[in-house]
Amino acid sequence: MLRIKEVGSNIIFHLSNNCVSYIIEVIDGHFVVKRYLGIKIPYFKGSNELDKGHHAFSVYSGNDEFSATNLPLEYSFSQNGDYRITGCSILNKKRMPLLFPNYIGFNQDKNIPTLPHIRASQGTFLNLIFEDQNTHLRITLHYCLLDNSPSIVRWVSFNNKGKSIVHLCKAASLELNLSNSDWSYLTFHGTHANEFVPSFCRINDGIQGIVSTRGASSPQYQPFMALVDKNFNLTSGRFIACHLIWSGDFKFNIEKDQYDSISLIAGINNENFDYILNPDQKFTTPQVLVVFNDGGLANLSKNFQQIYSKYLIQNRITDPLITLNTWEMSYFKVNEEVCLKAIKNAKKVNANLLVVDDGWFVNRNSEKGQLGDWKVDREKFPNGLRKVSDLAHKNKIKFGLWVEPEMGTVSSQLFKKHNDWILGLNKKSPLLLSRNQLVLDLSKLEVQKYLIRILSTLIKENKLDYLKWDFNRQLAPVFSQNINSQRQGEVSYRYVIGLYHILQELRKEFPKLIIENCASGGGRLDPGMLFYTDQTWVSDLTDAVARFRIISNLATLYPLEVFSSHLSKSPNDQDGRLLSLETRLTLSMMGSFGIEMDINSLSEADIQKVKKCVECFKEHFEILHNGYCLPLTPLRKNIEKPISVLLGNQKKNIIWVVYSYGITSAVHVPKYLPLRYLDKGEYKLNGIKYSSEELNCAGITVKPVIGDFKVHTWYLKRI
Ligand code: DGJ
């Protein structure tokens, strides 16, 4: 619902739903300020007066009562006297800054961006429109308050209505100014094979934040930042959590200024960014989802999981999909024989998707091999991939393939033919390799078309049901041979737009195709990629306990359906950890279950255990794949301490509690685990009936165990 009130020369916009209010005031036709965000208030009279008057060193124009730097602005322009970090920096053709565009009106149109977005058809939409008198650049601040949710989606668009170019040097999606500083902030960082490590920091005086200059959202930082109050814990504490729906470079900054106010800016990274907007051209920033609520980590998780399940991910995996992937089974030694055996194995345990991973194409016997040509290796597959695909289909097993389409190597025919398609290639500087490979210039339309063609052919010729889309290096340098020197500041943005275009076209042509998002594991796990893809390979670390830490932290933002979890060998190939088959199986059932090992190495009895587990996953698919996942322990940086989650689904009466003990103790005393989130009612556990109140508050008994990294699961049935 939107209420609008005019007060003198000011206008107040009060957006509200059944739980929250978000109130904006446009003052004197140019300052746009936030008056309130939080639990719903019935009407707004302005009890929280704005700071009028001019403090030392503040800048004002004409008769303004206000100084930009003292206002909780919704969007602010650098060099206009707002000395804090600002959301935007725009120069005209003579490089004069744009300062204060004038408010020219509003509308409530549902402007659906072409970039990945929250697919909300309902909600309260508001577009505040401003125009700069000199350049005639039109700037629209877009808002969509979701129904029944403490969440607002924000983004900004720029429309050049003038006759000359303008330079967008910074164009953030979100600016959030808050007048008190009683906050810390939560981010997630990491690296390959150690993704999604939480970090809580207090806000210091000055500027701090996170940035990706890697051309991808990256495992190094998630495009996410949450302000959390000092009482924030598992189930209590306020938060304002911001997640950028974008897969490329980004920046989140927070500043605490001299008046103890907080500014948070989130959007695409402005370093090396200079987007030249031609007359009549439009630029739209990615969206930011802002969830503001209390109820601590549990509510943060619940809100994000619900929103992404409902409004972002397309839920194409409607039936249980149990993958058998060749990677850790045979690495680059994959061939027809391996695949035919894998089909037999899939049948033994009732898996229903065979994925041929890296190594199936010519000249690819190691990481040093070729990328870019995508021709099947006839020595490994004398009958082509189609034979494997047909046999899989005949056995009612789906067929999938690994690709890394954005890459090429010097050894490829592609490089020889089209070295102008390589990003960053320049005769005068060295080739920067990573995993021996180079990145294609996806900002170039011809490259996009080529990849769409190549991929469509592969999908059609081999009757693919599934594609694993890998991305094993990041961008450097971000220089396009195909764009003139003034426009190099657009390349990083255009690269991501190119990637989205390819995915969008494939989606159109193959609406049922399942796409797994992979970038050496979770190297590009972000809401932008999830808009197009169905599941994500969360980490190359297939150690089940280590991956459980990653998944339980990822559940802060993403629903279970996103995560691929595969059974792998013991000792584990990456860290050598020994884990029992039971532990590995239990922890592979969260999300999308798969197998990444040759099950022929197991005894017949163990193969039966795998089969039983597949059946169990199928039976509880609505919980293990489509359910919610709530934290019973705090976010963890490592696996030494216990990690536990509660899994359930509103439509089902079963609750799973998964508990990883971490490093064991010689002090053998029991611990108690309050289940916290059970809906009111009675639950049966090990044949005994308990009230939800008892289980939620007194908790269940966690008996001591001998040995490190043990895992236990409890099943509760609601009566
Ligand atoms: C990285 C992925 O994360 C792995 O699962 C595997 O597909 C390799 N790439 C193949 O090169």
PDB file of N, CA, C and O in Angstrom, residues 331-360:
ATOM      1  N   TYR A 331      38.177 -38.275 -12.967  1.00  0.00           N
ATOM      2  CA  TYR A 331      38.801 -37.007 -13.368  1.00  0.00           C
ATOM      3  C   TYR A 331      38.912 -36.944 -14.893  1.00  0.00           C
ATOM      4  O   TYR A 331      37.935 -37.214 -15.574  1.00  0.00           O
ATOM      5  N   PHE A 332      40.129 -36.602 -15.420  1.00  0.00           N
ATOM      6  CA  PHE A 332      40.249 -36.420 -16.874  1.00  0.00           C
ATOM      7  C   PHE A 332      40.259 -37.752 -17.643  1.00  0.00           C
ATOM      8  O   PHE A 332      40.303 -37.768 -18.865  1.00  0.00           O
ATOM      9  N   LYS A 333      40.260 -38.859 -16.895  1.00  0.00           N
ATOM     10  CA  LYS A 333      40.311 -40.168 -17.585  1.00  0.00           C
ATOM     11  C   LYS A 333      38.913 -40.653 -17.961  1.00  0.00           C
ATOM     12  O   LYS A 333      38.702 -41.844 -18.230  1.00  0.00           O
ATOM     13  N   VAL A 334      37.976 -39.765 -17.994  1.00  0.00           N
ATOM     14  CA  VAL A 334      36.618 -40.145 -18.345  1.00  0.00           C
ATOM     15  C   VAL A 334      36.582 -40.666 -19.793  1.00  0.00           C
ATOM     16  O   VAL A 334      37.307 -40.154 -20.654  1.00  0.00           O
ATOM     17  N   ASN A 335      35.797 -41.701 -20.056  1.00  0.00           N
ATOM     18  CA  ASN A 335      35.649 -42.222 -21.421  1.00  0.00           C
ATOM     19  C   ASN A 335      34.362 -43.052 -21.500  1.00  0.00           C
ATOM     20  O   ASN A 335      33.617 -43.139 -20.516  1.00  0.00           O
ATOM     21  N   GLU A 336      34.147 -43.637 -22.659  1.00  0.00           N
ATOM     22  CA  GLU A 336      32.894 -44.372 -22.860  1.00  0.00           C
ATOM     23  C   GLU A 336      32.733 -45.500 -21.828  1.00  0.00           C
ATOM     24  O   GLU A 336      31.670 -45.662 -21.236  1.00  0.00           O
ATOM     25  N   GLU A 337      33.853 -46.214 -21.605  1.00  0.00           N
ATOM     26  CA  GLU A 337      33.780 -47.350 -20.677  1.00  0.00           C
ATOM     27  C   GLU A 337      33.373 -46.886 -19.276  1.00  0.00           C
ATOM     28  O   GLU A 337      32.508 -47.481 -18.624  1.00  0.00           O
ATOM     29  N   VAL A 338      34.015 -45.794 -18.832  1.00  0.00           N
ATOM     30  CA  VAL A 338      33.684 -45.244 -17.501  1.00  0.00           C
ATOM     31  C   VAL A 338      32.193 -44.908 -17.452  1.00  0.00           C
ATOM     32  O   VAL A 338      31.491 -45.192 -16.469  1.00  0.00           O
ATOM     33  N   CYS A 339      31.698 -44.306 -18.525  1.00  0.00           N
ATOM     34  CA  CYS A 339      30.297 -43.864 -18.535  1.00  0.00           C
ATOM     35  C   CYS A 339      29.329 -45.045 -18.579  1.00  0.00           C
ATOM     36  O   CYS A 339      28.295 -45.015 -17.914  1.00  0.00           O
ATOM     37  N   LEU A 340      29.692 -46.071 -19.343  1.00  0.00           N
ATOM     38  CA  LEU A 340      28.790 -47.220 -19.410  1.00  0.00           C
ATOM     39  C   LEU A 340      28.719 -47.922 -18.053  1.00  0.00           C
ATOM     40  O   LEU A 340      27.656 -48.338 -17.597  1.00  0.00           O
ATOM     41  N   LYS A 341      29.882 -47.967 -17.385  1.00  0.00           N
ATOM     42  CA  LYS A 341      29.894 -48.544 -16.033  1.00  0.00           C
ATOM     43  C   LYS A 341      29.051 -47.679 -15.098  1.00  0.00           C
ATOM     44  O   LYS A 341      28.306 -48.175 -14.262  1.00  0.00           O
ATOM     45  N   ALA A 342      29.189 -46.367 -15.281  1.00  0.00           N
ATOM     46  CA  ALA A 342      28.442 -45.438 -14.408  1.00  0.00           C
ATOM     47  C   ALA A 342      26.934 -45.629 -14.573  1.00  0.00           C
ATOM     48  O   ALA A 342      26.179 -45.537 -13.603  1.00  0.00           O
ATOM     49  N   ILE A 343      26.522 -45.923 -15.807  1.00  0.00           N
ATOM     50  CA  ILE A 343      25.083 -46.144 -16.025  1.00  0.00           C
ATOM     51  C   ILE A 343      24.636 -47.394 -15.257  1.00  0.00           C
ATOM     52  O   ILE A 343      23.601 -47.395 -14.588  1.00  0.00           O
ATOM     53  N   LYS A 344      25.492 -48.437 -15.321  1.00  0.00           N
ATOM     54  CA  LYS A 344      25.161 -49.669 -14.564  1.00  0.00           C
ATOM     55  C   LYS A 344      25.066 -49.360 -13.074  1.00  0.00           C
ATOM     56  O   LYS A 344      24.154 -49.801 -12.379  1.00  0.00           O
ATOM     57  N   ASN A 345      26.047 -48.564 -12.614  1.00  0.00           N
ATOM     58  CA  ASN A 345      26.060 -48.209 -11.186  1.00  0.00           C
ATOM     59  C   ASN A 345      24.842 -47.376 -10.811  1.00  0.00           C
ATOM     60  O   ASN A 345      24.262 -47.553  -9.744  1.00  0.00           O
ATOM     61  N   ALA A 346      24.486 -46.471 -11.699  1.00  0.00           N
ATOM     62  CA  ALA A 346      23.322 -45.618 -11.432  1.00  0.00           C
ATOM     63  C   ALA A 346      22.095 -46.513 -11.236  1.00  0.00           C
ATOM     64  O   ALA A 346      21.289 -46.301 -10.328  1.00  0.00           O
ATOM     65  N   LYS A 347      22.010 -47.540 -12.083  1.00  0.00           N
ATOM     66  CA  LYS A 347      20.855 -48.442 -11.979  1.00  0.00           C
ATOM     67  C   LYS A 347      20.871 -49.209 -10.651  1.00  0.00           C
ATOM     68  O   LYS A 347      19.840 -49.404 -10.033  1.00  0.00           O
ATOM     69  N   LYS A 348      22.107 -49.589 -10.236  1.00  0.00           N
ATOM     70  CA  LYS A 348      22.210 -50.355  -8.982  1.00  0.00           C
ATOM     71  C   LYS A 348      21.619 -49.586  -7.807  1.00  0.00           C
ATOM     72  O   LYS A 348      21.044 -50.150  -6.910  1.00  0.00           O
ATOM     73  N   VAL A 349      21.825 -48.257  -7.809  1.00  0.00           N
ATOM     74  CA  VAL A 349      21.394 -47.488  -6.624  1.00  0.00           C
ATOM     75  C   VAL A 349      20.206 -46.576  -6.935  1.00  0.00           C
ATOM     76  O   VAL A 349      19.832 -45.743  -6.116  1.00  0.00           O
ATOM     77  N   ASN A 350      19.681 -46.703  -8.125  1.00  0.00           N
ATOM     78  CA  ASN A 350      18.532 -45.884  -8.550  1.00  0.00           C
ATOM     79  C   ASN A 350      18.835 -44.397  -8.713  1.00  0.00           C
ATOM     80  O   ASN A 350      17.978 -43.552  -8.452  1.00  0.00           O
ATOM     81  N   ALA A 351      20.060 -44.074  -9.094  1.00  0.00           N
ATOM     82  CA  ALA A 351      20.352 -42.676  -9.440  1.00  0.00           C
ATOM     83  C   ALA A 351      19.722 -42.415 -10.812  1.00  0.00           C
ATOM     84  O   ALA A 351      19.525 -43.345 -11.603  1.00  0.00           O
ATOM     85  N   ASN A 352      19.410 -41.149 -11.112  1.00  0.00           N
ATOM     86  CA  ASN A 352      18.695 -40.905 -12.378  1.00  0.00           C
ATOM     87  C   ASN A 352      19.261 -39.770 -13.234  1.00  0.00           C
ATOM     88  O   ASN A 352      18.578 -39.233 -14.088  1.00  0.00           O
ATOM     89  N   LEU A 353      20.502 -39.396 -12.960  1.00  0.00           N
ATOM     90  CA  LEU A 353      21.159 -38.415 -13.843  1.00  0.00           C
ATOM     91  C   LEU A 353      22.640 -38.751 -13.938  1.00  0.00           C
ATOM     92  O   LEU A 353      23.325 -38.840 -12.904  1.00  0.00           O
ATOM     93  N   LEU A 354      23.120 -38.960 -15.137  1.00  0.00           N
ATOM     94  CA  LEU A 354      24.560 -39.171 -15.328  1.00  0.00           C
ATOM     95  C   LEU A 354      25.160 -37.880 -15.882  1.00  0.00           C
ATOM     96  O   LEU A 354      24.683 -37.359 -16.898  1.00  0.00           O
ATOM     97  N   VAL A 355      26.210 -37.379 -15.212  1.00  0.00           N
ATOM     98  CA  VAL A 355      26.867 -36.166 -15.701  1.00  0.00           C
ATOM     99  C   VAL A 355      28.304 -36.490 -16.081  1.00  0.00           C
ATOM    100  O   VAL A 355      29.084 -36.976 -15.257  1.00  0.00           O
ATOM    101  N   VAL A 356      28.634 -36.219 -17.352  1.00  0.00           N
ATOM    102  CA  VAL A 356      30.008 -36.401 -17.806  1.00  0.00           C
ATOM    103  C   VAL A 356      30.721 -35.070 -17.571  1.00  0.00           C
ATOM    104  O   VAL A 356      30.410 -34.061 -18.188  1.00  0.00           O
ATOM    105  N   ASP A 357      31.658 -35.112 -16.653  1.00  0.00           N
ATOM    106  CA  ASP A 357      32.342 -33.868 -16.249  1.00  0.00           C
ATOM    107  C   ASP A 357      33.512 -33.581 -17.189  1.00  0.00           C
ATOM    108  O   ASP A 357      33.623 -34.173 -18.282  1.00  0.00           O
ATOM    109  N   ASP A 358      34.369 -32.702 -16.788  1.00  0.00           N
ATOM    110  CA  ASP A 358      35.526 -32.244 -17.566  1.00  0.00           C
ATOM    111  C   ASP A 358      36.304 -33.440 -18.150  1.00  0.00           C
ATOM    112  O   ASP A 358      36.393 -34.489 -17.534  1.00  0.00           O
ATOM    113  N   GLY A 359      36.866 -33.240 -19.359  1.00  0.00           N
ATOM    114  CA  GLY A 359      37.741 -34.254 -19.936  1.00  0.00           C
ATOM    115  C   GLY A 359      37.149 -34.961 -21.140  1.00  0.00           C
ATOM    116  O   GLY A 359      37.813 -35.777 -21.768  1.00  0.00           O
ATOM    117  N   TRP A 360      35.915 -34.643 -21.530  1.00  0.00           N
ATOM    118  CA  TRP A 360      35.253 -35.400 -22.614  1.00  0.00           C
ATOM    119  C   TRP A 360      35.612 -34.897 -24.015  1.00  0.00           C
ATOM    120  O   TRP A 360      35.289 -35.520 -24.999  1.00  0.00           O
TER     121      TRP A 360
END
